[in-house]
Amino acid sequence: MAPSARPPVAAAAAVLCLWLLVAVGEAKVHHYKWDISYQLKSPDCFEKLAVTVNGEAPGPTIHATQGDTIVVDVHNKLETENTAIHWHGIRQIDTPWADGVAGVTQCPILPGETFTYKFVVDRPGTYLYHAHYGMQRVAGLNGMIVVKVPDGIVEPFSYDEEHTVLLGDWWHKSVYEQATGLSSNPFVFVTEPQSLLINGRGTFNCSLAPSGTCNASRPDCALPTLFTAVPGKTYLLRIGSLTSLSSLSFEFEGHSMTVVEADGHYVRPFVVKNLFIYSGETYSVLVKADQDPRRNYWAASHVVGRTPSRTPSGKAVVSYAFNGNNPWMPPPTAPPAGPAWNNTAIRVEQSRAIFALPGHGVPMPARADRMLLLLNTQNRIDGHIKWTINGVSLMFPPTPYLVAMKRGMKDAYEQRPPPDMYDHVSHDISAPAPTNGTVGSPVYRLALGSVVDVVLQNSNMLNNKSETHPWHLHGHDFWVLGHGEGKFNPAADAWRLLNVRDPIMKNTVPLHPDGWTAVRFRADNPGVWLFHCHVEAHVFMGMGVVFEEGVERVGRLPSSIMGCGRSKGLH
């Protein structure tokens, strides 16, 4: 691995903490060897090809302790398809080339090649990993990362046992069919998913499938048991969503959940019946086994925020360990139906209920050095439907940004900077975009160490509807300043509605329909970082921006991230 450059002050403090952890807790190295290949799978009883890790989808959960090093040798056995893996929520301090975004931080891993990711997990919490090449995440290459606190460190809550819950959605069409439809004229959307998955399993009505393609007796689509509960005990559930389209409501029949962590940061505990969770988010919740132990209970996920479709709810079972109770017996009740799919108000209310736990939050700078007001619109460009941010639909250049910018290849990406603002005075967010926009590869250049406010502004699509967009920032966490309805007014809303007292830090946050979301972050991690909607179809259609900060401070780039575009011959 290439040597690293001296980091700025904030990153240096994080590195110092890691050195102390290594000295006191003897940080470990976890080495994995992964073969990425297509395998026939039936996660919802319908057989289709899935991208697997060592033959499994989802892939294995990575377990580590804060300060440990993760090494993953990824061997691409897809034969005709490239790949790359993003370690979602891991900030990659001093290792920006390991972020795993093809076109941004590396060239894709070619068929037959092996690429080694090496990075430090610098903060405890619940994180994710998934494919970051084209729309490959739709095909099942994903999993969870659990980072524990070092020995001797006491968390601000207690529990008896912990389990992971990975939520997803699933299509029967291939990734190629979906991507082709999105790129075509006329436009063909991916449609709603055929099923929702909980820990890789779902339910599809086989009577709707062609003969021979679906079999409800297949063991890999059997109703999953999340865990077996002992009456009176408290369980920590690490819940992550890697849906490609769906916003979800997740619940345990008859049980409440106390939210204690979000995206690796402790929150002021609050109780929910339904946990609204968006693609790319993780939450840790406490559940007490305090219900009648003579029966079992449903866990269920439901689509919210989109028109009701034929997508059935995801289902799993929580069984009770009690003398006389059959742990394999389905619950005697119908699965919970979940909240109304179109009740945006309760989803916004939950987003506003997440605050940093007193005494555990990272102090936020009092003011920003720069504000970006980013409007997302759906546009028709040269006959193709695209998403744009301030009129620009992002298209990755052939040479990864990190390579091009570090090596001074100025002709490898667009030099004209993208606009910081849109015309927020005259633009009508309740109407489709009045202009067509452009396709490009510009970069927001941020001063190293500067504080940046970003306000994401939602607007109506070409069909005159507004949707939920979960936004994920690579390489950083941000403070969530607030969510608002309608159009953000910099003069009024900047002081009236923003939470500067106890904002939670996250790496993924929802932009709700017909509203705005404001975040603040410190640009203190040298590298090039993607900021994008985590709906797979939307980022594929251009809904994202690229940030560069202190790239001159990045250490010597490993040749293994090169080999495409202008970097051919450097691999």
Coordinates of C-alpha atoms in Angstrom, one line a residue:
M1 CA 0.0 0.0 0.0
A2 CA 1.3 3.5 -0.8
P3 CA 2.6 5.7 1.9
S4 CA 0.2 8.4 3.2
A5 CA 0.7 12.2 3.3
R6 CA 0.5 14.2 6.6
P7 CA -3.2 14.8 7.2
P8 CA -4.8 18.1 8.2
V9 CA -5.5 18.9 11.9
A10 CA -8.9 17.1 12.2
A11 CA -7.8 14.0 10.4
A12 CA -4.5 14.0 12.4
A13 CA -6.5 14.0 15.7
A14 CA -8.4 10.9 14.4
V15 CA -5.1 9.2 13.4
L16 CA -3.7 10.0 16.9
C17 CA -6.7 8.3 18.5
L18 CA -6.1 5.3 16.4
W19 CA -2.4 5.1 17.3
L20 CA -3.5 5.2 21.0
L21 CA -5.9 2.4 20.3
V22 CA -3.2 0.3 18.6
A23 CA -0.9 0.9 21.5
V24 CA -3.5 0.1 24.2
G25 CA -5.8 -2.4 22.6
E26 CA -3.4 -4.2 20.1
A27 CA -5.4 -3.5 16.9
K28 CA -5.8 -6.6 14.7
V29 CA -5.7 -7.2 11.0
H30 CA -8.6 -9.1 9.5
H31 CA -7.8 -10.6 6.1
Y32 CA -10.5 -11.9 3.7
K33 CA -10.3 -13.5 0.3
W34 CA -13.5 -12.9 -1.8
D35 CA -14.4 -14.5 -5.1
I36 CA -17.1 -12.3 -6.8
S37 CA -19.2 -14.4 -9.2
Y38 CA -22.6 -14.9 -10.6
Q39 CA -24.6 -17.8 -9.1
L40 CA -28.2 -18.9 -9.5
K41 CA -30.1 -17.9 -6.4
S42 CA -33.7 -17.9 -5.3
P43 CA -33.9 -15.3 -2.5
D44 CA -37.7 -14.9 -3.0
C45 CA -38.3 -18.4 -4.5
F46 CA -37.8 -17.0 -8.1
E47 CA -34.5 -18.3 -9.6
K48 CA -32.2 -15.8 -11.2
L49 CA -28.5 -14.8 -11.4
A50 CA -27.1 -12.9 -8.4
V51 CA -23.7 -11.4 -7.8
T52 CA -22.3 -13.3 -4.8
V53 CA -19.3 -13.2 -2.4
N54 CA -17.8 -16.7 -2.2
G55 CA -21.1 -18.0 -3.5
E56 CA -23.3 -16.2 -1.0
A57 CA -25.7 -13.2 -1.3
P58 CA -25.7 -11.2 0.9
G59 CA -22.0 -11.5 1.6
P60 CA -20.5 -12.3 5.0
T61 CA -20.7 -9.8 7.8
I62 CA -17.3 -8.2 8.6
H63 CA -16.7 -8.1 12.4
A64 CA -13.9 -5.9 13.8
T65 CA -12.9 -3.6 16.6
Q66 CA -12.3 0.1 16.4
G67 CA -8.7 0.7 15.1
D68 CA -8.5 -2.7 13.4
T69 CA -7.3 -3.0 9.8
I70 CA -9.4 -4.7 7.1
V71 CA -7.8 -6.3 4.1
V72 CA -10.0 -7.8 1.4
D73 CA -8.6 -9.5 -1.7
V74 CA -11.4 -9.2 -4.3
H75 CA -11.1 -11.6 -7.2
N76 CA -13.4 -10.7 -10.0
K77 CA -14.8 -14.0 -11.5
L78 CA -17.8 -12.3 -13.3
E79 CA -16.1 -13.2 -16.6
T80 CA -17.7 -10.5 -18.7
E81 CA -18.3 -7.7 -16.1
N82 CA -16.2 -5.3 -14.1
T83 CA -16.8 -4.6 -10.4
A84 CA -15.8 -2.5 -7.5
I85 CA -16.8 -2.5 -3.8
H86 CA -17.6 0.6 -1.6
W87 CA -17.2 0.4 2.2
H88 CA -20.2 2.5 3.1
G89 CA -19.6 4.7 6.1
I90 CA -15.9 4.0 6.4
R91 CA -14.2 7.4 6.0
Q92 CA -11.0 6.1 4.5
I93 CA -8.7 8.5 6.3
D94 CA -5.3 8.4 4.5
T95 CA -6.7 5.7 2.1
P96 CA -9.0 7.5 -0.4
W97 CA -8.0 5.0 -3.1
A98 CA -9.8 2.3 -1.1
D99 CA -13.2 4.0 -1.2
G100 CA -14.2 1.6 -4.0
V101 CA -16.1 3.9 -6.4
A102 CA -15.3 3.0 -10.0
G103 CA -14.7 6.2 -12.0
V104 CA -14.1 8.3 -8.9
T105 CA -11.4 6.6 -6.7
Q106 CA -10.3 3.7 -8.9
C107 CA -10.6 2.0 -12.2
P108 CA -13.0 -0.9 -12.1
I109 CA -11.7 -4.4 -11.3
L110 CA -11.6 -6.3 -14.6
P111 CA -12.7 -9.9 -15.1
G112 CA -10.0 -12.2 -13.9
E113 CA -8.2 -9.6 -11.9
T114 CA -7.7 -9.3 -8.1
F115 CA -7.7 -6.0 -6.3
T116 CA -6.8 -5.6 -2.6
Y117 CA -8.7 -3.1 -0.4
K118 CA -6.9 -2.2 2.8
F119 CA -8.3 0.3 5.3
V120 CA -8.7 1.1 9.0
V121 CA -12.1 1.0 10.7
D122 CA -11.6 4.2 12.8
R123 CA -15.0 4.5 14.5
P124 CA -17.3 1.9 16.2
G125 CA -20.8 1.4 14.8
T126 CA -22.8 -0.3 12.1
Y127 CA -21.8 0.1 8.5
L128 CA -22.3 -1.5 5.1
Y129 CA -20.5 -2.6 1.9
H130 CA -21.9 -2.9 -1.6
A131 CA -21.0 -2.9 -5.3
H132 CA -20.2 0.5 -6.8
Y133 CA -20.0 -0.2 -10.5
G134 CA -22.9 0.7 -12.8
M135 CA -26.1 -0.6 -11.3
Q136 CA -24.4 -3.8 -10.0
R137 CA -25.7 -3.3 -6.4
V138 CA -29.2 -4.3 -7.7
A139 CA -27.8 -7.8 -8.3
G140 CA -27.0 -8.6 -4.7
L141 CA -23.4 -7.8 -3.9
N142 CA -23.8 -6.3 -0.4
G143 CA -23.3 -7.0 3.3
M144 CA -22.8 -5.4 6.7
I145 CA -19.8 -4.2 8.8
V146 CA -19.9 -4.3 12.6
V147 CA -17.3 -2.4 14.4
K148 CA -17.2 -2.9 18.2
V149 CA -15.8 -0.6 20.8
P150 CA -12.4 -1.6 22.3
D151 CA -12.2 -3.6 25.5
G152 CA -12.6 -1.4 28.5
I153 CA -14.8 1.1 26.7
V154 CA -18.4 1.1 28.0
E155 CA -21.2 2.0 25.5
P156 CA -24.0 4.3 26.8
F157 CA -26.6 1.5 26.7
S158 CA -26.7 -2.1 27.7
Y159 CA -28.0 -5.3 26.2
D160 CA -27.7 -9.1 26.5
E161 CA -27.2 -10.1 22.8
E162 CA -26.9 -8.5 19.4
H163 CA -28.0 -9.4 15.8
T164 CA -27.8 -7.9 12.4
V165 CA -30.8 -7.2 10.1
L166 CA -30.0 -6.3 6.5
L167 CA -33.0 -5.0 4.5
G168 CA -33.2 -5.0 0.7
D169 CA -35.4 -5.1 -2.4
W170 CA -35.3 -7.5 -5.3
W171 CA -36.1 -7.6 -9.0
H172 CA -36.4 -10.5 -11.4
K173 CA -35.1 -8.4 -14.3
S174 CA -31.3 -8.4 -14.8
V175 CA -29.1 -5.4 -14.1
Y176 CA -28.5 -5.1 -17.8
E177 CA -32.3 -5.0 -18.6
Q178 CA -32.8 -2.3 -16.0
A179 CA -29.8 -0.1 -17.1
T180 CA -30.8 -0.5 -20.7
G181 CA -34.3 0.8 -20.0
L182 CA -33.0 3.8 -18.1
S183 CA -30.7 4.7 -20.9
S184 CA -33.2 4.2 -23.7
N185 CA -35.4 6.5 -25.7
P186 CA -38.3 5.9 -25.0
F187 CA -37.4 5.7 -21.3
V188 CA -38.3 2.5 -19.4
F189 CA -38.2 2.7 -15.6
V190 CA -37.1 -0.2 -13.4
T191 CA -40.6 -0.6 -12.1
E192 CA -41.3 -1.5 -8.5
P193 CA -39.4 -4.4 -6.9
Q194 CA -40.9 -7.9 -7.0
S195 CA -40.1 -8.5 -3.3
L196 CA -38.5 -7.1 -0.2
L197 CA -35.7 -9.1 1.5
I198 CA -34.8 -9.4 5.1
N199 CA -31.4 -10.9 5.6
G200 CA -31.4 -12.0 2.0
R201 CA -34.8 -13.7 1.9
G202 CA -38.2 -12.7 0.7
T203 CA -41.6 -13.9 -0.6
F204 CA -42.9 -13.9 -4.2
N205 CA -46.2 -15.4 -5.3
C206 CA -45.0 -18.2 -7.6
S207 CA -48.4 -18.3 -9.4
L208 CA -47.3 -15.0 -11.1
A209 CA -44.1 -16.4 -12.5
P210 CA -43.5 -18.4 -15.7
S211 CA -43.6 -22.1 -15.2
G212 CA -40.4 -23.6 -13.9
T213 CA -38.8 -20.4 -12.7
C214 CA -40.3 -20.2 -9.2
N215 CA -40.6 -22.8 -6.4
A216 CA -41.9 -21.9 -3.0
S217 CA -40.3 -25.0 -1.5
R218 CA -36.8 -23.9 -2.2
P219 CA -34.8 -23.7 1.1
D220 CA -33.1 -20.5 0.3
C221 CA -36.4 -18.6 0.4
A222 CA -37.7 -20.2 3.6
L223 CA -39.2 -17.8 6.1
P224 CA -36.1 -16.5 8.0
T225 CA -35.9 -16.4 11.8
L226 CA -34.1 -13.2 12.9
F227 CA -33.3 -14.5 16.4
T228 CA -34.6 -16.5 19.3
A229 CA -35.6 -14.3 22.2
V230 CA -35.4 -15.2 25.9
P231 CA -38.1 -13.6 27.9
G232 CA -36.9 -10.6 29.8
K233 CA -33.7 -10.1 27.9
T234 CA -32.8 -7.0 25.8
Y235 CA -31.4 -7.3 22.3
L236 CA -29.4 -4.9 20.2
L237 CA -30.4 -5.1 16.6
R238 CA -28.1 -3.5 14.0
I239 CA -30.4 -2.6 11.1
G240 CA -29.1 -1.6 7.7
S241 CA -30.9 -0.8 4.4
L242 CA -29.3 -1.5 1.1
T243 CA -32.5 -1.2 -1.0
S244 CA -31.9 0.0 -4.6
L245 CA -35.2 2.0 -4.8
S246 CA -37.4 1.5 -1.8
S247 CA -37.8 3.6 1.4
L248 CA -38.9 1.3 4.2
S249 CA -40.8 1.1 7.4
F250 CA -39.6 -1.7 9.7
E251 CA -41.3 -3.1 12.7
F252 CA -41.5 -5.9 15.2
E253 CA -45.1 -7.1 16.0
G254 CA -46.1 -6.1 19.5
H255 CA -42.6 -4.8 20.4
S256 CA -41.3 -1.2 20.5
M257 CA -37.8 -0.2 19.5
T258 CA -35.5 2.3 21.2
V259 CA -33.1 3.9 18.7
V260 CA -29.6 4.3 20.2
E261 CA -27.3 4.7 17.2
A262 CA -27.4 6.1 13.7
D263 CA -24.7 5.7 11.1
G264 CA -22.1 5.0 13.7
H265 CA -23.1 7.9 16.1
Y266 CA -24.9 7.6 19.4
V267 CA -28.3 9.3 19.5
R268 CA -30.5 10.6 22.3
P269 CA -32.6 7.5 22.8
F270 CA -36.2 7.6 21.4
V271 CA -38.9 5.0 21.0
V272 CA -40.6 4.0 17.8
K273 CA -43.1 1.4 16.7
N274 CA -42.1 1.7 13.0
L275 CA -38.5 2.6 12.1
F276 CA -38.4 4.5 8.8
I277 CA -35.1 3.7 7.1
Y278 CA -33.8 4.8 3.8
S279 CA -31.2 3.2 1.5
G280 CA -27.7 3.6 2.9
E281 CA -28.8 4.2 6.5
T282 CA -28.0 2.1 9.5
Y283 CA -29.6 2.2 13.0
S284 CA -29.0 0.3 16.2
V285 CA -32.2 -0.3 18.3
L286 CA -32.9 -2.0 21.6
V287 CA -35.7 -4.5 21.8
K288 CA -36.9 -6.1 25.0
A289 CA -38.4 -9.5 24.9
D290 CA -41.4 -8.5 27.0
Q291 CA -44.4 -10.0 25.1
D292 CA -46.3 -13.3 25.6
P293 CA -43.5 -16.0 25.3
R294 CA -46.0 -18.8 24.3
R295 CA -46.0 -17.7 20.7
N296 CA -43.7 -16.2 18.0
Y297 CA -43.9 -12.7 16.4
W298 CA -43.5 -11.1 13.0
A299 CA -40.8 -8.7 11.9
A300 CA -41.8 -6.9 8.7
S301 CA -40.6 -4.3 6.3
H302 CA -43.0 -2.2 4.1
V303 CA -42.5 0.1 1.1
V304 CA -43.3 3.8 2.0
G305 CA -43.2 6.9 -0.1
R306 CA -44.1 5.3 -3.4
T307 CA -47.5 4.4 -5.0
P308 CA -48.7 1.0 -3.7
S309 CA -47.7 -1.8 -6.0
R310 CA -47.5 -5.5 -6.1
T311 CA -44.4 -5.6 -3.9
P312 CA -45.3 -7.7 -0.8
S313 CA -44.0 -6.8 2.6
G314 CA -40.8 -8.4 3.7
K315 CA -41.4 -10.9 6.5
A316 CA -39.2 -12.7 9.2
V317 CA -39.9 -14.3 12.5
V318 CA -38.8 -13.6 16.0
S319 CA -39.3 -16.8 18.1
Y320 CA -39.5 -17.0 21.8
A321 CA -37.5 -19.6 23.8
F322 CA -40.1 -20.8 26.2
N323 CA -41.1 -24.2 27.4
G324 CA -44.0 -25.3 25.2
N325 CA -43.5 -22.8 22.4
N326 CA -42.6 -24.2 19.0
P327 CA -39.8 -22.0 17.7
W328 CA -40.6 -23.1 14.1
M329 CA -44.3 -22.3 14.2
P330 CA -45.3 -19.2 12.2
P331 CA -47.0 -16.4 14.3
P332 CA -50.7 -17.0 14.8
T333 CA -51.6 -13.5 13.6
A334 CA -51.4 -11.8 10.2
P335 CA -48.2 -9.8 9.6
P336 CA -48.5 -6.1 10.6
A337 CA -49.7 -3.9 7.7
G338 CA -47.4 -0.9 8.5
P339 CA -48.2 2.8 8.3
A340 CA -49.9 4.5 5.4
W341 CA -47.4 4.5 2.5
N342 CA -48.1 8.2 1.6
N343 CA -47.9 9.8 5.1
T344 CA -44.9 12.0 4.6
A345 CA -45.5 13.9 7.8
I346 CA -44.7 11.1 10.1
R347 CA -41.5 10.3 8.2
V348 CA -40.3 13.9 8.4
E349 CA -41.2 13.9 12.1
Q350 CA -39.0 10.9 12.8
S351 CA -36.1 12.5 10.8
R352 CA -36.4 15.6 13.1
A353 CA -36.4 13.4 16.2
I354 CA -32.8 12.3 15.8
F355 CA -30.3 14.2 18.0
A356 CA -26.8 13.6 19.2
L357 CA -26.5 11.9 22.6
P358 CA -25.3 14.6 25.1
G359 CA -21.7 14.2 25.9
H360 CA -21.0 12.0 22.9
G361 CA -21.5 14.3 19.9
V362 CA -18.7 15.9 17.9
P363 CA -18.7 19.7 18.4
M364 CA -20.0 21.4 15.3
P365 CA -18.3 24.5 13.9
A366 CA -20.4 27.6 14.6
R367 CA -20.5 28.8 11.0
A368 CA -19.7 27.6 7.5
D369 CA -17.2 29.0 5.1
R370 CA -19.2 28.1 2.0
M371 CA -22.8 27.3 1.2
L372 CA -23.9 25.0 -1.7
L373 CA -27.6 25.2 -2.6
L374 CA -28.3 22.1 -4.7
L375 CA -31.5 21.6 -6.7
N376 CA -32.3 18.2 -7.9
T377 CA -34.5 18.1 -11.1
Q378 CA -35.5 15.5 -13.6
N379 CA -34.7 16.6 -17.2
R380 CA -35.0 15.4 -20.7
I381 CA -31.5 15.8 -22.3
D382 CA -31.1 14.8 -26.0
G383 CA -34.2 12.7 -25.7
H384 CA -33.0 10.8 -22.6
I385 CA -34.4 11.3 -19.1
K386 CA -31.7 12.3 -16.7
W387 CA -31.4 13.7 -13.1
T388 CA -29.5 16.9 -12.7
I389 CA -28.1 18.9 -9.8
N390 CA -28.2 22.6 -10.5
G391 CA -28.7 21.7 -14.2
V392 CA -25.7 19.2 -14.5
S393 CA -26.2 15.5 -14.8
L394 CA -23.1 13.7 -13.5
M395 CA -21.3 11.3 -15.8
F396 CA -18.1 9.7 -14.5
P397 CA -15.1 10.3 -16.9
P398 CA -13.1 7.4 -18.3
T399 CA -10.2 8.3 -16.0
P400 CA -11.0 8.2 -12.2
Y401 CA -11.1 11.7 -10.7
L402 CA -8.6 10.8 -8.0
V403 CA -6.0 9.6 -10.5
A404 CA -6.6 12.5 -12.9
M405 CA -6.5 15.2 -10.3
K406 CA -3.5 13.8 -8.4
R407 CA -1.5 13.4 -11.6
G408 CA -2.5 16.7 -13.2
M409 CA -4.5 15.3 -16.1
K410 CA -6.7 18.4 -16.5
D411 CA -8.1 17.2 -19.8
A412 CA -9.5 14.1 -18.3
Y413 CA -12.5 15.8 -16.6
E414 CA -14.5 19.0 -17.0
Q415 CA -12.6 22.0 -15.8
R416 CA -15.5 24.5 -15.6
P417 CA -16.8 24.5 -12.0
P418 CA -20.4 23.5 -11.4
P419 CA -22.7 26.2 -9.9
D420 CA -22.9 26.7 -6.1
M421 CA -26.5 27.9 -6.3
Y422 CA -29.6 27.8 -8.4
D423 CA -32.1 30.6 -9.0
H424 CA -34.0 29.9 -5.7
V425 CA -36.0 33.1 -6.0
S426 CA -37.8 32.4 -9.3
H427 CA -37.6 28.6 -9.6
D428 CA -40.9 26.8 -9.0
I429 CA -40.1 23.5 -7.2
S430 CA -43.7 22.4 -7.7
A431 CA -43.3 22.2 -11.5
P432 CA -40.9 20.2 -13.7
A433 CA -37.6 21.8 -14.6
P434 CA -38.0 24.5 -17.2
T435 CA -34.6 23.8 -18.9
N436 CA -33.0 20.7 -20.3
G437 CA -29.7 20.8 -18.4
T438 CA -26.3 19.3 -19.5
V439 CA -24.4 16.1 -19.0
G440 CA -20.9 16.6 -17.5
S441 CA -18.1 15.7 -15.1
P442 CA -17.4 18.9 -13.1
V443 CA -16.0 19.0 -9.6
Y444 CA -16.6 21.1 -6.6
R445 CA -13.2 22.2 -5.3
L446 CA -13.3 22.7 -1.5
A447 CA -10.6 24.4 0.5
L448 CA -8.9 21.8 2.8
G449 CA -10.2 22.2 6.4
S450 CA -13.1 24.5 5.3
V451 CA -16.6 24.1 6.7
V452 CA -19.3 23.6 4.0
D453 CA -23.1 23.8 4.3
V454 CA -25.1 21.9 1.7
V455 CA -28.8 22.4 1.3
L456 CA -30.5 19.8 -0.8
Q457 CA -33.6 21.1 -2.5
N458 CA -36.2 18.7 -3.8
S459 CA -38.5 19.5 -6.8
N460 CA -41.1 17.8 -8.9
M461 CA -40.2 15.3 -11.6
L462 CA -41.4 15.3 -15.2
N463 CA -44.5 13.5 -14.0
N464 CA -45.2 16.4 -11.6
K465 CA -44.5 14.2 -8.5
S466 CA -41.9 14.6 -5.8
E467 CA -40.0 11.5 -4.4
T468 CA -37.7 10.7 -1.4
H469 CA -34.0 10.8 -2.1
P470 CA -31.5 9.4 0.4
W471 CA -28.2 11.2 0.0
H472 CA -24.9 9.6 1.0
L473 CA -21.5 11.4 1.4
H474 CA -18.3 9.4 0.9
G475 CA -15.2 10.1 3.0
H476 CA -17.1 12.1 5.7
D477 CA -19.8 12.3 8.2
F478 CA -22.0 15.5 8.3
W479 CA -24.1 17.2 10.9
V480 CA -27.8 17.2 10.0
L481 CA -29.0 20.7 10.4
G482 CA -32.6 20.3 9.6
H483 CA -35.5 19.3 7.3
G484 CA -38.0 21.7 5.9
E485 CA -41.1 21.9 3.7
G486 CA -41.3 23.8 0.5
K487 CA -38.5 25.9 -0.9
F488 CA -35.5 26.8 1.2
N489 CA -35.0 30.5 1.8
P490 CA -31.4 31.3 2.6
A491 CA -32.3 34.6 4.3
A492 CA -35.0 33.2 6.6
D493 CA -34.5 29.5 7.0
A494 CA -30.7 29.6 7.7
W495 CA -31.3 31.0 11.2
R496 CA -34.9 30.0 12.0
L497 CA -35.1 26.3 11.3
L498 CA -31.5 24.9 11.6
N499 CA -30.4 22.9 14.6
V500 CA -27.0 24.1 15.7
R501 CA -27.3 22.9 19.3
D502 CA -27.3 19.1 19.2
P503 CA -27.4 17.9 15.6
I504 CA -26.7 14.2 14.9
M505 CA -23.9 13.2 12.6
K506 CA -24.6 10.8 9.8
N507 CA -23.3 9.8 6.4
T508 CA -26.7 9.3 4.7
V509 CA -29.8 11.5 5.1
P510 CA -33.2 11.5 3.4
L511 CA -34.4 14.4 1.3
H512 CA -38.1 14.3 1.7
P513 CA -40.8 15.0 -1.0
D514 CA -41.6 18.7 -1.6
G515 CA -38.9 19.8 0.9
W516 CA -35.3 20.4 1.7
T517 CA -32.5 19.0 3.9
A518 CA -29.5 20.9 5.2
V519 CA -26.2 19.4 6.4
R520 CA -22.8 20.7 7.4
F521 CA -19.4 19.0 7.1
R522 CA -15.7 19.8 7.5
A523 CA -13.7 19.2 4.3
D524 CA -10.7 17.7 6.2
N525 CA -10.1 14.4 4.4
P526 CA -7.8 14.8 1.4
G527 CA -9.2 13.0 -1.6
V528 CA -12.0 13.0 -4.1
W529 CA -15.4 12.1 -2.8
L530 CA -18.8 11.3 -4.3
F531 CA -22.0 12.8 -2.8
H532 CA -25.1 11.2 -4.4
C533 CA -28.6 9.9 -4.1
H534 CA -28.4 6.3 -2.9
V535 CA -31.3 5.2 -5.1
E536 CA -29.4 3.1 -7.7
A537 CA -31.4 4.2 -10.7
H538 CA -31.1 7.9 -9.7
V539 CA -27.3 7.9 -9.4
F540 CA -27.1 5.9 -12.6
M541 CA -29.1 8.7 -14.2
G542 CA -26.8 11.4 -12.9
M543 CA -28.0 12.5 -9.5
G544 CA -24.8 13.2 -7.8
V545 CA -21.8 15.6 -7.4
V546 CA -18.1 15.2 -6.8
F547 CA -16.1 17.0 -4.1
E548 CA -12.3 17.5 -4.1
E549 CA -10.3 18.6 -1.1
G550 CA -6.6 18.7 -0.5
V551 CA -5.8 16.2 -3.3
E552 CA -2.2 17.4 -3.3
R553 CA -1.9 16.1 0.3
V554 CA -2.9 12.5 -0.8
G555 CA 0.0 10.1 -0.7
R556 CA 1.5 8.3 -3.7
L557 CA -1.4 6.5 -5.5
P558 CA -1.1 2.7 -5.8
S559 CA -0.8 1.6 -9.4
S560 CA -3.5 -1.0 -8.8
I561 CA -6.3 1.7 -9.0
M562 CA -5.1 2.6 -12.5
G563 CA -5.4 1.1 -16.0
C564 CA -8.4 2.8 -17.6
G565 CA -8.8 6.1 -19.6
R566 CA -5.7 8.2 -19.5
S567 CA -4.2 5.9 -16.8
K568 CA -3.7 3.0 -19.3
G569 CA -0.2 1.7 -19.0
L570 CA 0.1 2.8 -15.4
H571 CA -1.5 -0.3 -13.9

